[in-house]
């Protein structure tokens, strides 16, 4: 009876839920957000390294550098941060616009360029006093990820208008004798003019509202409430639950839920921590380096168990194959080899273990025991190293160890039971 | 020379399997061209394939892909072969289907 129910649930998931989730995962605008936002990652990682070196947590190193190169030896940090984190929104806007337009089979580069221009049109510069004169200026660093939502929205609108006009041939046509590289620039002209006029109107309209500007409006009405809900403990719990539920049915939950929806929120949190001294616990690296310990499902714990304690051949083998990619947080051998996917026994810890790892680190950070995860590190960075790099503190390593331990405790009874079952089956098939 | 095309979600994890498959094909003296791409590029790489293999992450697209290429064999890769990166098994299956 119970088994029948499980089967019914599995069939329902496979027939109804998976195609729906799959559609969401291949939705054009979400894909454009994912592919576009990711373009700023190299810059953020470079910026993070400048921060780690300039604020290295070893006093002897800092003293040595100051004595050798003078008091201002770490001035490069500000320069590099402004040039990397400080322009993140511009890059994301270019990336999302060009990815979206490209997905329609149209050259995305000219559209991306117009996207940048459209973003700069709606961002209201600050007024500064230059001697006696009041001047307008975009302050270094002000185009960082805190503008990400505005950038994403501007990019989606720009991309849609651009591709519609190109598809409907509302463009300037030059005779065939003109080289394509030249005529391509003219293709962008009419869509470009339309888009910039539109955003100029938006800018002027929003200047009359209580918010004073379009980005301020987006921040107040959309991004801040969404971010506070999405990056609260419960928001993160839901992210974790959704991601792993999808994965346990074999779908790329991280690509469907995490990359397009939660990553932008975490990036803004991170930027706010760095530039405004905020204390957002849930950031990009808090989740991607602290929860994906060994990959989604915190499966490093499983790989370690299999390597050290497994009795069955299957688990021993998966452990051997899984450890090398597992160190870099890649776990396809485990999820599909054991398998975890569509395996009711292992789906449960696969969903619960990352939640446990997340909860332990969240609580530890909330009471001030663990430092904030503010530096960008790629998710493939091995744990412990990533814990140090993202926090610049040895306590970041301790936090990850606690997360790993929590995941291990959740996994233990399930993986042990599964090992026993596989071992028995192997013995029986050998007897035959 | 036969053309084997693998599709998965991002074209990343499957490339590991591709290397194992290439090694297995070479061992068996089979002249196979093997490559992995994201499924979103099926329009580009599907038409030139002799056989199309789907990674388990995109298995739910099997029917859709079969409908898109009705005159080609389109199959999902066995999940455990995929997970254990068992290129030899996958090549064995390809050989059967293509009748080599």
PDB file of N, CA and C in Angstrom, chain A residues 18-19 22 26 247 250-252 314 317-318 321 332-333 336-339 341, chain B residues 9-10 12-13 16 40 56-61 79-85:
ATOM      1  N   UNK A  18       7.880  17.475 -13.628  1.00  0.00           N
ATOM      2  CA  UNK A  18       9.168  17.612 -14.325  1.00  0.00           C
ATOM      3  C   UNK A  18       9.077  18.404 -15.634  1.00  0.00           C
ATOM      4  N   UNK A  19       8.099  18.082 -16.500  1.00  0.00           N
ATOM      5  CA  UNK A  19       8.020  18.877 -17.728  1.00  0.00           C
ATOM      6  C   UNK A  19       7.820  20.363 -17.439  1.00  0.00           C
ATOM      7  N   UNK A  22      11.024  21.710 -16.233  1.00  0.00           N
ATOM      8  CA  UNK A  22      11.925  21.741 -17.374  1.00  0.00           C
ATOM      9  C   UNK A  22      11.655  22.948 -18.261  1.00  0.00           C
ATOM     10  N   UNK A  26      14.103  26.100 -19.255  1.00  0.00           N
ATOM     11  CA  UNK A  26      14.536  26.500 -20.587  1.00  0.00           C
ATOM     12  C   UNK A  26      13.813  27.768 -21.040  1.00  0.00           C
ATOM     13  N   UNK A 247      16.583  18.288  -8.327  1.00  0.00           N
ATOM     14  CA  UNK A 247      17.737  17.419  -8.586  1.00  0.00           C
ATOM     15  C   UNK A 247      17.403  15.960  -8.301  1.00  0.00           C
ATOM     16  N   UNK A 250      16.272  14.264 -11.016  1.00  0.00           N
ATOM     17  CA  UNK A 250      17.181  14.238 -12.152  1.00  0.00           C
ATOM     18  C   UNK A 250      17.255  15.545 -12.921  1.00  0.00           C
ATOM     19  N   UNK A 251      16.521  16.559 -12.469  1.00  0.00           N
ATOM     20  CA  UNK A 251      16.585  17.844 -13.175  1.00  0.00           C
ATOM     21  C   UNK A 251      17.644  18.742 -12.552  1.00  0.00           C
ATOM     22  N   UNK A 252      18.249  19.584 -13.367  1.00  0.00           N
ATOM     23  CA  UNK A 252      19.304  20.474 -12.889  1.00  0.00           C
ATOM     24  C   UNK A 252      18.690  21.599 -12.052  1.00  0.00           C
ATOM     25  N   UNK A 314      29.380  -1.608  -5.006  1.00  0.00           N
ATOM     26  CA  UNK A 314      28.832  -0.440  -5.705  1.00  0.00           C
ATOM     27  C   UNK A 314      29.265   0.851  -5.017  1.00  0.00           C
ATOM     28  N   UNK A 317      32.939   1.654  -5.238  1.00  0.00           N
ATOM     29  CA  UNK A 317      33.273   2.158  -6.566  1.00  0.00           C
ATOM     30  C   UNK A 317      32.869   3.606  -6.765  1.00  0.00           C
ATOM     31  N   UNK A 318      31.615   3.906  -6.381  1.00  0.00           N
ATOM     32  CA  UNK A 318      31.124   5.279  -6.548  1.00  0.00           C
ATOM     33  C   UNK A 318      31.996   6.225  -5.719  1.00  0.00           C
ATOM     34  N   UNK A 321      35.241   6.820  -7.659  1.00  0.00           N
ATOM     35  CA  UNK A 321      35.057   7.701  -8.821  1.00  0.00           C
ATOM     36  C   UNK A 321      34.639   9.100  -8.384  1.00  0.00           C
ATOM     37  N   UNK A 332      28.095  14.529 -10.208  1.00  0.00           N
ATOM     38  CA  UNK A 332      27.304  13.679 -11.100  1.00  0.00           C
ATOM     39  C   UNK A 332      27.544  12.180 -10.856  1.00  0.00           C
ATOM     40  N   UNK A 333      28.799  11.751 -10.599  1.00  0.00           N
ATOM     41  CA  UNK A 333      28.987  10.319 -10.332  1.00  0.00           C
ATOM     42  C   UNK A 333      28.135   9.838  -9.163  1.00  0.00           C
ATOM     43  N   UNK A 336      23.997  10.323 -10.065  1.00  0.00           N
ATOM     44  CA  UNK A 336      23.478   9.388 -11.062  1.00  0.00           C
ATOM     45  C   UNK A 336      24.052   7.981 -10.906  1.00  0.00           C
ATOM     46  N   UNK A 337      25.180   7.851 -10.206  1.00  0.00           N
ATOM     47  CA  UNK A 337      25.824   6.545 -10.092  1.00  0.00           C
ATOM     48  C   UNK A 337      25.250   5.690  -8.983  1.00  0.00           C
ATOM     49  N   UNK A 338      24.951   6.323  -7.823  1.00  0.00           N
ATOM     50  CA  UNK A 338      24.442   5.505  -6.709  1.00  0.00           C
ATOM     51  C   UNK A 338      23.139   4.775  -7.023  1.00  0.00           C
ATOM     52  N   UNK A 339      22.140   5.269  -7.645  1.00  0.00           N
ATOM     53  CA  UNK A 339      21.894   6.691  -7.860  1.00  0.00           C
ATOM     54  C   UNK A 339      21.103   7.298  -6.702  1.00  0.00           C
ATOM     55  N   UNK A 341      19.147  10.030  -7.689  1.00  0.00           N
ATOM     56  CA  UNK A 341      18.001  10.436  -8.503  1.00  0.00           C
ATOM     57  C   UNK A 341      16.969   9.311  -8.559  1.00  0.00           C
TER      58      UNK A 341
ATOM     59  N   UNK B   9      22.129  19.411 -20.018  1.00  0.00           N
ATOM     60  CA  UNK B   9      21.588  20.718 -19.648  1.00  0.00           C
ATOM     61  C   UNK B   9      22.530  21.831 -20.076  1.00  0.00           C
ATOM     62  N   UNK B  10      23.803  21.733 -19.684  1.00  0.00           N
ATOM     63  CA  UNK B  10      24.716  22.837 -19.980  1.00  0.00           C
ATOM     64  C   UNK B  10      25.856  22.407 -20.897  1.00  0.00           C
ATOM     65  N   UNK B  12      28.300  20.592 -19.898  1.00  0.00           N
ATOM     66  CA  UNK B  12      29.539  20.566 -19.113  1.00  0.00           C
ATOM     67  C   UNK B  12      29.862  19.184 -18.562  1.00  0.00           C
ATOM     68  N   UNK B  13      28.937  18.653 -17.755  1.00  0.00           N
ATOM     69  CA  UNK B  13      29.232  17.369 -17.112  1.00  0.00           C
ATOM     70  C   UNK B  13      29.338  16.255 -18.152  1.00  0.00           C
ATOM     71  N   UNK B  16      32.794  15.133 -19.706  1.00  0.00           N
ATOM     72  CA  UNK B  16      33.608  14.120 -19.024  1.00  0.00           C
ATOM     73  C   UNK B  16      33.371  12.746 -19.637  1.00  0.00           C
ATOM     74  N   UNK B  40      19.807  23.114 -25.776  1.00  0.00           N
ATOM     75  CA  UNK B  40      19.247  24.293 -26.431  1.00  0.00           C
ATOM     76  C   UNK B  40      19.833  24.482 -27.835  1.00  0.00           C
ATOM     77  N   UNK B  56      20.878  12.308 -18.485  1.00  0.00           N
ATOM     78  CA  UNK B  56      19.707  12.068 -17.636  1.00  0.00           C
ATOM     79  C   UNK B  56      19.032  13.351 -17.147  1.00  0.00           C
ATOM     80  N   UNK B  57      19.771  14.481 -17.120  1.00  0.00           N
ATOM     81  CA  UNK B  57      19.141  15.732 -16.665  1.00  0.00           C
ATOM     82  C   UNK B  57      18.055  16.203 -17.621  1.00  0.00           C
ATOM     83  N   UNK B  58      18.158  15.788 -18.887  1.00  0.00           N
ATOM     84  CA  UNK B  58      17.183  16.276 -19.869  1.00  0.00           C
ATOM     85  C   UNK B  58      16.355  15.117 -20.450  1.00  0.00           C
ATOM     86  N   UNK B  59      16.293  14.025 -19.671  1.00  0.00           N
ATOM     87  CA  UNK B  59      15.573  12.851 -20.145  1.00  0.00           C
ATOM     88  C   UNK B  59      14.107  13.183 -20.437  1.00  0.00           C
ATOM     89  N   UNK B  60      13.564  14.113 -19.673  1.00  0.00           N
ATOM     90  CA  UNK B  60      12.153  14.465 -19.868  1.00  0.00           C
ATOM     91  C   UNK B  60      11.895  15.083 -21.241  1.00  0.00           C
ATOM     92  N   UNK B  61      12.954  15.425 -21.957  1.00  0.00           N
ATOM     93  CA  UNK B  61      12.809  15.998 -23.301  1.00  0.00           C
ATOM     94  C   UNK B  61      12.935  14.928 -24.382  1.00  0.00           C
ATOM     95  N   UNK B  79      21.196   6.008 -16.744  1.00  0.00           N
ATOM     96  CA  UNK B  79      21.583   6.924 -15.673  1.00  0.00           C
ATOM     97  C   UNK B  79      22.862   6.501 -14.949  1.00  0.00           C
ATOM     98  N   UNK B  80      22.959   5.188 -14.649  1.00  0.00           N
ATOM     99  CA  UNK B  80      24.136   4.759 -13.887  1.00  0.00           C
ATOM    100  C   UNK B  80      25.403   4.754 -14.734  1.00  0.00           C
ATOM    101  N   UNK B  81      25.266   4.421 -16.022  1.00  0.00           N
ATOM    102  CA  UNK B  81      26.433   4.527 -16.899  1.00  0.00           C
ATOM    103  C   UNK B  81      26.916   5.960 -16.938  1.00  0.00           C
ATOM    104  N   UNK B  82      25.942   6.872 -16.970  1.00  0.00           N
ATOM    105  CA  UNK B  82      26.280   8.289 -16.988  1.00  0.00           C
ATOM    106  C   UNK B  82      27.004   8.680 -15.704  1.00  0.00           C
ATOM    107  N   UNK B  83      26.411   8.278 -14.568  1.00  0.00           N
ATOM    108  CA  UNK B  83      26.978   8.656 -13.276  1.00  0.00           C
ATOM    109  C   UNK B  83      28.379   8.095 -13.073  1.00  0.00           C
ATOM    110  N   UNK B  84      28.573   6.829 -13.456  1.00  0.00           N
ATOM    111  CA  UNK B  84      29.870   6.191 -13.239  1.00  0.00           C
ATOM    112  C   UNK B  84      30.828   6.479 -14.380  1.00  0.00           C
ATOM    113  N   UNK B  85      30.387   7.328 -15.321  1.00  0.00           N
ATOM    114  CA  UNK B  85      31.225   7.720 -16.463  1.00  0.00           C
ATOM    115  C   UNK B  85      31.717   6.470 -17.204  1.00  0.00           C
TER     116      UNK B  85
END
